[in-house]
mmCIF file of C-alpha atoms and ligand atoms in Angstrom:
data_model
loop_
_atom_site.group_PDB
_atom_site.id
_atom_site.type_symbol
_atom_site.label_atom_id
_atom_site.label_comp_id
_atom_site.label_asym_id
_atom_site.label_seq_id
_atom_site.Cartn_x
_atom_site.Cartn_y
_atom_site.Cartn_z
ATOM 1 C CA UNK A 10 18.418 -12.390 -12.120
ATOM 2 C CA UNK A 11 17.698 -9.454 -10.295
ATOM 3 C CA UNK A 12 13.784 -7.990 -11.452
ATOM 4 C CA UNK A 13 14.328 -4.329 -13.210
ATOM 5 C CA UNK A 14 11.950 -2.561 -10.365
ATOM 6 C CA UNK A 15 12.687 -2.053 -7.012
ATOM 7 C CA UNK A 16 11.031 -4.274 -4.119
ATOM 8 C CA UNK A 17 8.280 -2.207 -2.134
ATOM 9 C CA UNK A 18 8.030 -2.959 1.636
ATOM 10 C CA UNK A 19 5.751 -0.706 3.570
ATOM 11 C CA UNK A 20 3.793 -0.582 6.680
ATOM 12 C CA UNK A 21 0.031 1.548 7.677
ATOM 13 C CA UNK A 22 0.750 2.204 11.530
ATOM 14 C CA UNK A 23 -2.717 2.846 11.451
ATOM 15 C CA UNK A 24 -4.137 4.421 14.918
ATOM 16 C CA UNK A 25 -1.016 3.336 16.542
ATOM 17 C CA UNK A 26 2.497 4.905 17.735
ATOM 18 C CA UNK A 27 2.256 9.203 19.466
ATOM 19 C CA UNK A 28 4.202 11.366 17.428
ATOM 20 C CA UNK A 29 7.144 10.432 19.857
ATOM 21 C CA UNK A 30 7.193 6.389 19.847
ATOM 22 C CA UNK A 31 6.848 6.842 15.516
ATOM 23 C CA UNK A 32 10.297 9.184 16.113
ATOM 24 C CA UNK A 33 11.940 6.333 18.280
ATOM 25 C CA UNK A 34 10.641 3.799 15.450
ATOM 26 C CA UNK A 35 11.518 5.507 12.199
ATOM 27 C CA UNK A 36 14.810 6.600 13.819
ATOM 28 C CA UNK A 37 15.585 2.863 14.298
ATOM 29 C CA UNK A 38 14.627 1.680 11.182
ATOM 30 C CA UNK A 39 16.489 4.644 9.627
ATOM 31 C CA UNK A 40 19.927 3.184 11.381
ATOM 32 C CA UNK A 41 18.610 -0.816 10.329
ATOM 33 C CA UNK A 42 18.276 -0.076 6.849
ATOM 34 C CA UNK A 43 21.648 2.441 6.029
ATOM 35 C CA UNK A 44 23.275 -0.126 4.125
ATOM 36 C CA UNK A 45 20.040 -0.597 1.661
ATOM 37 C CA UNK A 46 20.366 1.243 -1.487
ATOM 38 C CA UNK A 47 17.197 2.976 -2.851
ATOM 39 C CA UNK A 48 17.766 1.298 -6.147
ATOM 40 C CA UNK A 49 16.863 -1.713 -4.910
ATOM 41 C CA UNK A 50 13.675 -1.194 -2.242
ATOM 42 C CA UNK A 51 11.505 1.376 -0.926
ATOM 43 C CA UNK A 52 10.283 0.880 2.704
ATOM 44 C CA UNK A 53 7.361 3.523 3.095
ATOM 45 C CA UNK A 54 6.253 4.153 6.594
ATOM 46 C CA UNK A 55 2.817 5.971 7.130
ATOM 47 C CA UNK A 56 2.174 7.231 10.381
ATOM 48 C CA UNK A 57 -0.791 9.282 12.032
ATOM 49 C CA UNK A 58 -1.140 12.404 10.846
ATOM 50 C CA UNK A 59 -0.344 14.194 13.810
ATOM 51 C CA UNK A 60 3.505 12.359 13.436
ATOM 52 C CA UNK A 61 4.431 13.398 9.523
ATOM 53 C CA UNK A 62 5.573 17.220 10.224
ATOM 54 C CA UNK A 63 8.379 15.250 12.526
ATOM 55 C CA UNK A 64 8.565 12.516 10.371
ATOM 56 C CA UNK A 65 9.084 14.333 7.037
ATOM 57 C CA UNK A 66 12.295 16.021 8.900
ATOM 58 C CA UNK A 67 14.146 12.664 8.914
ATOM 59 C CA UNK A 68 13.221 10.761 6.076
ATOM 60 C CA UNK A 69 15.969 9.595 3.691
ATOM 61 C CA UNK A 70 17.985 6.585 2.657
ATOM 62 C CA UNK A 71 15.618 3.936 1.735
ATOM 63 C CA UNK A 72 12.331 4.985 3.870
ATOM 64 C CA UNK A 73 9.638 6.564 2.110
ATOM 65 C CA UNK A 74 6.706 8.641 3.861
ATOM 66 C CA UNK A 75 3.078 8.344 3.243
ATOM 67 C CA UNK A 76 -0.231 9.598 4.618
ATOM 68 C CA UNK A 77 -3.200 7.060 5.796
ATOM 69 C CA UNK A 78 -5.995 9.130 3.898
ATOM 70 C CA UNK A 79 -6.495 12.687 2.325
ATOM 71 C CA UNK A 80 -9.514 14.601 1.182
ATOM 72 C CA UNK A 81 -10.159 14.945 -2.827
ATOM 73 C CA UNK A 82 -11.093 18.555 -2.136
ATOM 74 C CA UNK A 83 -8.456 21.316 -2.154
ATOM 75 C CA UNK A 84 -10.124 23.184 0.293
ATOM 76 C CA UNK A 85 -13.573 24.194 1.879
ATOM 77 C CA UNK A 86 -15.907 23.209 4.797
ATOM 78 C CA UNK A 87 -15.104 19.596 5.375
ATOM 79 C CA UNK A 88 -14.016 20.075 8.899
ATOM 80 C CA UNK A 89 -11.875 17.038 9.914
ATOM 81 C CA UNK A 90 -10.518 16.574 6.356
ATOM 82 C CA UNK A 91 -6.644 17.073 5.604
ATOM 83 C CA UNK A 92 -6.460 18.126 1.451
ATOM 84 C CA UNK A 93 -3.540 17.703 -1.011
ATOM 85 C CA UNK A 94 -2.356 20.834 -0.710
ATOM 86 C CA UNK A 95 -1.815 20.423 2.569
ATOM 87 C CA UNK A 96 -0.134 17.031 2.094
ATOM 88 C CA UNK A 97 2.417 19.020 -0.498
ATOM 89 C CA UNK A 98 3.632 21.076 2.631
ATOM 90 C CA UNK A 99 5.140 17.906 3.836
ATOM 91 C CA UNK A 100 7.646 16.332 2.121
ATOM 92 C CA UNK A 101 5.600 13.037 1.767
ATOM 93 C CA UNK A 102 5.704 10.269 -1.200
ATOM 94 C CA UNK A 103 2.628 8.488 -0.795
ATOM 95 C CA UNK A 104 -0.917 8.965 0.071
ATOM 96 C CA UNK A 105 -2.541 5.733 1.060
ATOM 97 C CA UNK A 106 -6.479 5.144 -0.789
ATOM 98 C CA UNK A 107 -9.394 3.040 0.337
ATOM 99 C CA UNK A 108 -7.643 1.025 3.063
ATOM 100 C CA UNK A 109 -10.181 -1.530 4.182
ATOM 101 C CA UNK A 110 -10.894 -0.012 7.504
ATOM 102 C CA UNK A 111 -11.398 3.566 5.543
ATOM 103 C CA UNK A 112 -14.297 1.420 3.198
ATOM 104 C CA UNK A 113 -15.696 -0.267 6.074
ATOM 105 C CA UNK A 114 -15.537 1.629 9.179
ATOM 106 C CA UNK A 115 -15.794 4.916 7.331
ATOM 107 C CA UNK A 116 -18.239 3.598 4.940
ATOM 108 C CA UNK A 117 -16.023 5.184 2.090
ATOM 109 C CA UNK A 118 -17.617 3.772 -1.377
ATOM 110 C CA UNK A 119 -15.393 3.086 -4.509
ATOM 111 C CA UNK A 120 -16.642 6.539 -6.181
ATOM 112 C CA UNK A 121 -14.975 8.532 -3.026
ATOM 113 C CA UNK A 122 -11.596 6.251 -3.699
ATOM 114 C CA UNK A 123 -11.499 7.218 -7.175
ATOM 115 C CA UNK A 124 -11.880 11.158 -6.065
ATOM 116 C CA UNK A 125 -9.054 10.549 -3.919
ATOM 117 C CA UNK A 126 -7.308 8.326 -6.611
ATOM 118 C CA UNK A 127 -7.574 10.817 -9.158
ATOM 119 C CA UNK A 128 -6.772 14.272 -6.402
ATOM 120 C CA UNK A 129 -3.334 12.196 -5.593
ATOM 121 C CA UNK A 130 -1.779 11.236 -8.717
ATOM 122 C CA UNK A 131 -2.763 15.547 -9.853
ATOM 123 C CA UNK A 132 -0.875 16.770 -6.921
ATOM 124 C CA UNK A 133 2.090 14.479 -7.506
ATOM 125 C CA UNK A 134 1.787 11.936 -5.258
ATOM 126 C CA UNK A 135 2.228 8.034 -5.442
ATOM 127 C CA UNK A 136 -1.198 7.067 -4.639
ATOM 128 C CA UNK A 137 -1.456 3.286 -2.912
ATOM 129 C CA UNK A 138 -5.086 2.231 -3.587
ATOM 130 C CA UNK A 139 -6.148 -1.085 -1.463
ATOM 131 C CA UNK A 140 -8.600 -3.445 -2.729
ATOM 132 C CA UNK A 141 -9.982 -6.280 -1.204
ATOM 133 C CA UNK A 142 -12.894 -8.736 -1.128
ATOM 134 C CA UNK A 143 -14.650 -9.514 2.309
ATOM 135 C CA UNK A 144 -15.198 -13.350 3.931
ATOM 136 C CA UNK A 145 -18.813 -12.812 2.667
ATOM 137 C CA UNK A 146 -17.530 -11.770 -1.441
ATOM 138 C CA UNK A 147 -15.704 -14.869 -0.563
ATOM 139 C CA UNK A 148 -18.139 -17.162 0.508
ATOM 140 C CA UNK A 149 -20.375 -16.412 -2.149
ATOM 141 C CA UNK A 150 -18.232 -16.770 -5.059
ATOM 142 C CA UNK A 151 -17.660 -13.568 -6.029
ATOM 143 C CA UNK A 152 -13.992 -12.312 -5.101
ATOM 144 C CA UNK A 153 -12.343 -11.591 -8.548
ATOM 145 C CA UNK A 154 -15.794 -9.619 -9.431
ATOM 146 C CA UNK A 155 -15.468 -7.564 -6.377
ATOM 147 C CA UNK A 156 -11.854 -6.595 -6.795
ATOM 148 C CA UNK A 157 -12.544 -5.660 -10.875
ATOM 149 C CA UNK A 158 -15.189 -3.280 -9.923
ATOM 150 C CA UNK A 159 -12.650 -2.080 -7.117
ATOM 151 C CA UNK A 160 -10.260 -1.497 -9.630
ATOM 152 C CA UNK A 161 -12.245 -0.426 -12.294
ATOM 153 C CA UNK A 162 -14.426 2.003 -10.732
ATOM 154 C CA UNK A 163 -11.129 3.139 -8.381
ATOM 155 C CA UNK A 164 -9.318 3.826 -11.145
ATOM 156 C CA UNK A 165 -12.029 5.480 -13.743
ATOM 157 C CA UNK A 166 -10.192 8.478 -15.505
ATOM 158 C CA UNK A 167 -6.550 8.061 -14.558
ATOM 159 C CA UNK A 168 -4.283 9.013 -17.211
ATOM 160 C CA UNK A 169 -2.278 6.572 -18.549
ATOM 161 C CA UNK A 170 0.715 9.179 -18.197
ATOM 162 C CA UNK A 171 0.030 9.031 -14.491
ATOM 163 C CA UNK A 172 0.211 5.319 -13.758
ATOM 164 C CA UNK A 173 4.024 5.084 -13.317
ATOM 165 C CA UNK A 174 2.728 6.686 -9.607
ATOM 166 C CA UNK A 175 -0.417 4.302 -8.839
ATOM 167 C CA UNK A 176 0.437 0.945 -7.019
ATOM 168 C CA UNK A 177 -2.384 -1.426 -5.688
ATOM 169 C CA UNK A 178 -2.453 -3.429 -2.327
ATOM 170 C CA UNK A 179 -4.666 -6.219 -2.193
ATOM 171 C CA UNK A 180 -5.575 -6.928 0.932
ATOM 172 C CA UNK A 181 -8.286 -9.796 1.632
ATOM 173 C CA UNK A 182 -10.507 -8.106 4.425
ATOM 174 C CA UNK A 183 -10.724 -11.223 6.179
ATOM 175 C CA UNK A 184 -6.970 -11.456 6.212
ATOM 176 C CA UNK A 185 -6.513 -7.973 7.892
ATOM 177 C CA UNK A 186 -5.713 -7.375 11.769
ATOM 178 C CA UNK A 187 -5.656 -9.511 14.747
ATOM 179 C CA UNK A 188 -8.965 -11.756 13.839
ATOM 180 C CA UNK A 189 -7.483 -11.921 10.494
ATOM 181 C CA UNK A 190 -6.413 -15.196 8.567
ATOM 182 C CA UNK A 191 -3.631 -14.898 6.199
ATOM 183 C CA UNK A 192 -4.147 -15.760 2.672
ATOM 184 C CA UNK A 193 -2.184 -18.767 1.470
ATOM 185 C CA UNK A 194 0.450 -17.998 -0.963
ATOM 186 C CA UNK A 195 -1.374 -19.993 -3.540
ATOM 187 C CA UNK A 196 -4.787 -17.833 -2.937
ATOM 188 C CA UNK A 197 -2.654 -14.841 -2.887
ATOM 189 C CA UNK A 198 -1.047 -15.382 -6.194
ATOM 190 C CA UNK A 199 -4.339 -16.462 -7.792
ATOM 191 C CA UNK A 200 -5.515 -12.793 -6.763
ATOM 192 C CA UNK A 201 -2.151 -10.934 -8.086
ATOM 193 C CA UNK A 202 -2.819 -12.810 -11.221
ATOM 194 C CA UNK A 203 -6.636 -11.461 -11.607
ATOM 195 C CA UNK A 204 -5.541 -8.175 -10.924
ATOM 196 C CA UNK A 205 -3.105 -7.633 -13.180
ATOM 197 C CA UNK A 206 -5.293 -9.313 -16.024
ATOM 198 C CA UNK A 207 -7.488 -6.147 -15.022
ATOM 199 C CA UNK A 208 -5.072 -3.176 -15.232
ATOM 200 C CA UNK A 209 -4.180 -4.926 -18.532
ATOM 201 C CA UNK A 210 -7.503 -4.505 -19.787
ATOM 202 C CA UNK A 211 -7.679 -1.009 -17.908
ATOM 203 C CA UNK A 212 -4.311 0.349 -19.147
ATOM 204 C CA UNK A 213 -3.922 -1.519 -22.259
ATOM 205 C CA UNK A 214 -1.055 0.395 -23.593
ATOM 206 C CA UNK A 215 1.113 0.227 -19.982
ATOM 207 C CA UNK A 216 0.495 -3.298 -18.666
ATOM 208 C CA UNK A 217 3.233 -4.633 -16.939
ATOM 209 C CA UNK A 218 4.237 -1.105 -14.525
ATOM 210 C CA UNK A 219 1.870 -1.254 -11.837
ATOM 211 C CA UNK A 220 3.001 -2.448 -8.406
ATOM 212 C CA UNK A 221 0.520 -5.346 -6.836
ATOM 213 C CA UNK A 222 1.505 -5.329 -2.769
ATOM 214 C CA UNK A 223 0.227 -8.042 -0.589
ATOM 215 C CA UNK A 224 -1.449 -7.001 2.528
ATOM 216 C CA UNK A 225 -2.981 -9.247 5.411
ATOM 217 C CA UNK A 226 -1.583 -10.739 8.813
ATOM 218 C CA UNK A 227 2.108 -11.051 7.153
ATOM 219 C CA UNK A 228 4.598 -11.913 9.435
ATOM 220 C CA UNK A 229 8.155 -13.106 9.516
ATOM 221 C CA UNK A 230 6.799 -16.693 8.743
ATOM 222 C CA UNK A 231 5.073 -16.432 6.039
ATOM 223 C CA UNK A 232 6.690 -13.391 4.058
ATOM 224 C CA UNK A 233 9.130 -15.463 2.060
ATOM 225 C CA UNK A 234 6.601 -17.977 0.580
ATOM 226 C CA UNK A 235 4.787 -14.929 -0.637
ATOM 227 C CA UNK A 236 7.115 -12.949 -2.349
ATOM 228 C CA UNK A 237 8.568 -15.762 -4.389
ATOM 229 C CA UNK A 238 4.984 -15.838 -6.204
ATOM 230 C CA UNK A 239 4.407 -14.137 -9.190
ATOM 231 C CA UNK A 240 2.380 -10.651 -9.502
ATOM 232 C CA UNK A 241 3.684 -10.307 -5.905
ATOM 233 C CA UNK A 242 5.878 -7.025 -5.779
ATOM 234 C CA UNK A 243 5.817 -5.998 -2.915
ATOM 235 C CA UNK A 244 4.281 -6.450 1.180
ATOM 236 C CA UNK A 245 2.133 -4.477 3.157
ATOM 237 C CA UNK A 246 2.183 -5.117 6.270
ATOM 238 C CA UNK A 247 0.744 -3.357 9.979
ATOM 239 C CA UNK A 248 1.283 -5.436 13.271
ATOM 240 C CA UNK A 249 4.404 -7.485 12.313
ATOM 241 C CA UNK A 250 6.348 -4.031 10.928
ATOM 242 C CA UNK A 251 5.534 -1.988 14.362
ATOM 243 C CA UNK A 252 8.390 -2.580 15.540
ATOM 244 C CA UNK A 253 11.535 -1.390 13.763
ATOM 245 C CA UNK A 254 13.773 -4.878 14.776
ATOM 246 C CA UNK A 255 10.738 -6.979 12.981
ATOM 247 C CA UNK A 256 10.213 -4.823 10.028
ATOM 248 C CA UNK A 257 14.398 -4.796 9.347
ATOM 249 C CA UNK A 258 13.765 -8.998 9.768
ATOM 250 C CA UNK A 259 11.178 -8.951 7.238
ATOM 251 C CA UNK A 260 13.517 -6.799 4.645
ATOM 252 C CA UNK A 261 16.162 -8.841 5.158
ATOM 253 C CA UNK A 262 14.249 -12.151 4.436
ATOM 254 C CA UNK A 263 12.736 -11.015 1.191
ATOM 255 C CA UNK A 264 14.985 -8.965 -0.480
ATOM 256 C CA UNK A 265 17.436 -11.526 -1.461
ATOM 257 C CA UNK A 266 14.325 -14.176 -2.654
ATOM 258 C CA UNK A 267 13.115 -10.688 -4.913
ATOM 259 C CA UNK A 268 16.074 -9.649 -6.354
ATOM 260 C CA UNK A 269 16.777 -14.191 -7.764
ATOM 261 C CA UNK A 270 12.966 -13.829 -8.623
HETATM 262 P P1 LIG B 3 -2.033 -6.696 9.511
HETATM 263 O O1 LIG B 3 -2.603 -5.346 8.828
HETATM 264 O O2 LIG B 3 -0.711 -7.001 8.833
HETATM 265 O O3 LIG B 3 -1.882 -6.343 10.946
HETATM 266 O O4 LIG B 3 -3.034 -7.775 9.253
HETATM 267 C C1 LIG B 3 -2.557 -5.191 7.455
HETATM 268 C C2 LIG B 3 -3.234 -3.908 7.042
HETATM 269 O O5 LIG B 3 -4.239 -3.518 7.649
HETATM 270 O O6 LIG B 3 -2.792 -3.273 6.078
#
């Protein structure tokens, strides 16, 4: 039976790809995916910053475009910072929130993701928050407690109207980038499951809606026992999407496993 909302397949380039080699990519993926209907998946892309004036120009068909970051502020002297209003001049879908190297490079603290959380879903976009518990939450036990008070501190004061445009990535820190060990499937849905307990108790009225992406080392091998598991709706992936070939394997694996689930 096919699931009544669309599959969501994206991929953070992260500090990767000039404005040129994201052109070649999305270009590619653009001609891979033509045959895709939007009904039935979203693939959102979100390149440097530097890349989404170009990028915004060819987006269509099934690819979606989003942003790695954004200030809360409209304007004002944050030098470096790239507001919402800014964001609107673009013709983007998706501003990405709290990414784990945003919390723990950039030292960003729950309270800034729920600025940014809250400054998205005003200006109209979707806003992608990531949560994620590190090897040490894990080690000591404490994993589901870290990912409520992500959640519920992330998402303090979001209107309920608003949540149609708020999706979640979990993304177990340890998990993430080349050092990073995948979680099983099993682990994985134990964590969907937790999570959408949560936005239950946060949203009480709309608890089914919300989109729970898995993020963390997924690759071509391990993408299909993942979304067969339930509370998974989606993938986020970086190194195994970078190229456009890989990321159109990946589609192809999991769409037709989502749309029996
Ligand atoms: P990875 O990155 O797939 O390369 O582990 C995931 C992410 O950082 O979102």
């Amino acid at each position: 039976m096919k699931p009544a909302r669309k599959l969501l397949i994206g991929s953070n380039l992260k500090m990767y790809k000039t404005i040129v080699e994201t052109m070649v990519y999305l270009t590619q993926l653009q001609k891979l995916t033509t045959d895709l209907s939007r009904d039935d998946i979203s693939v959102f892309i979100i390149p440097s910053y530097t890349s989404l004036p170009a990028a915004s120009k060819i987006m269509g068909g099934v690819l979606q475009l989003g942003a790695q970051n954004m200030s809360w502020e409209e304007s004002g002297q944050f030098t470096g910072e790239i507001s919402p209003v800014m964001l609107k001049e673009l013709n983007l879908d998706i501003v990405e929130i709290g990414h784990s190297e945003r919390r723990h490079v950039f030292g960003e603290t729950d309270q800034d993701e729920n600025k940014k959380v809250l400054a998205a879903l005003n200006h109209g976009f979707t806003a992608l928050l990531c949560i994620g518990e590190t090897a040490s939450d894990t080690e000591l036990g404490i994993s589901v407690e870290k990912l409520r008070i992500q959640l519920k501190v992330g998402l303090r004061g979001v209107h309920a109207d608003l949540i149609d445009h708020l999706w979640i990535a979990y993304e177990p820190v340890w998990a993430i980038g080349v050092n990073g060990v995948p979680a099983s499937p099993e682990y994985a849905s134990n964590m969907h499951a937790k999570i959408h307990e949560t936005l239950v108790e946060i949203f009480p009225e709309h608890n089914n809606n919300i989109p729970i992406l898995y993020g963390g080392s997924v690759t071509q091998q391990n993408c299909n026992e993942l979304i067969v598991q339930p509370f998974i709706d989606g993938l986020f992936i970086g190194r195994a999407a970078w190229n456009a070939d890989d990321m159109n394997a990946i589609i192809r694996k999991v769409l037709p496993l989502w749309q029996k689930k």
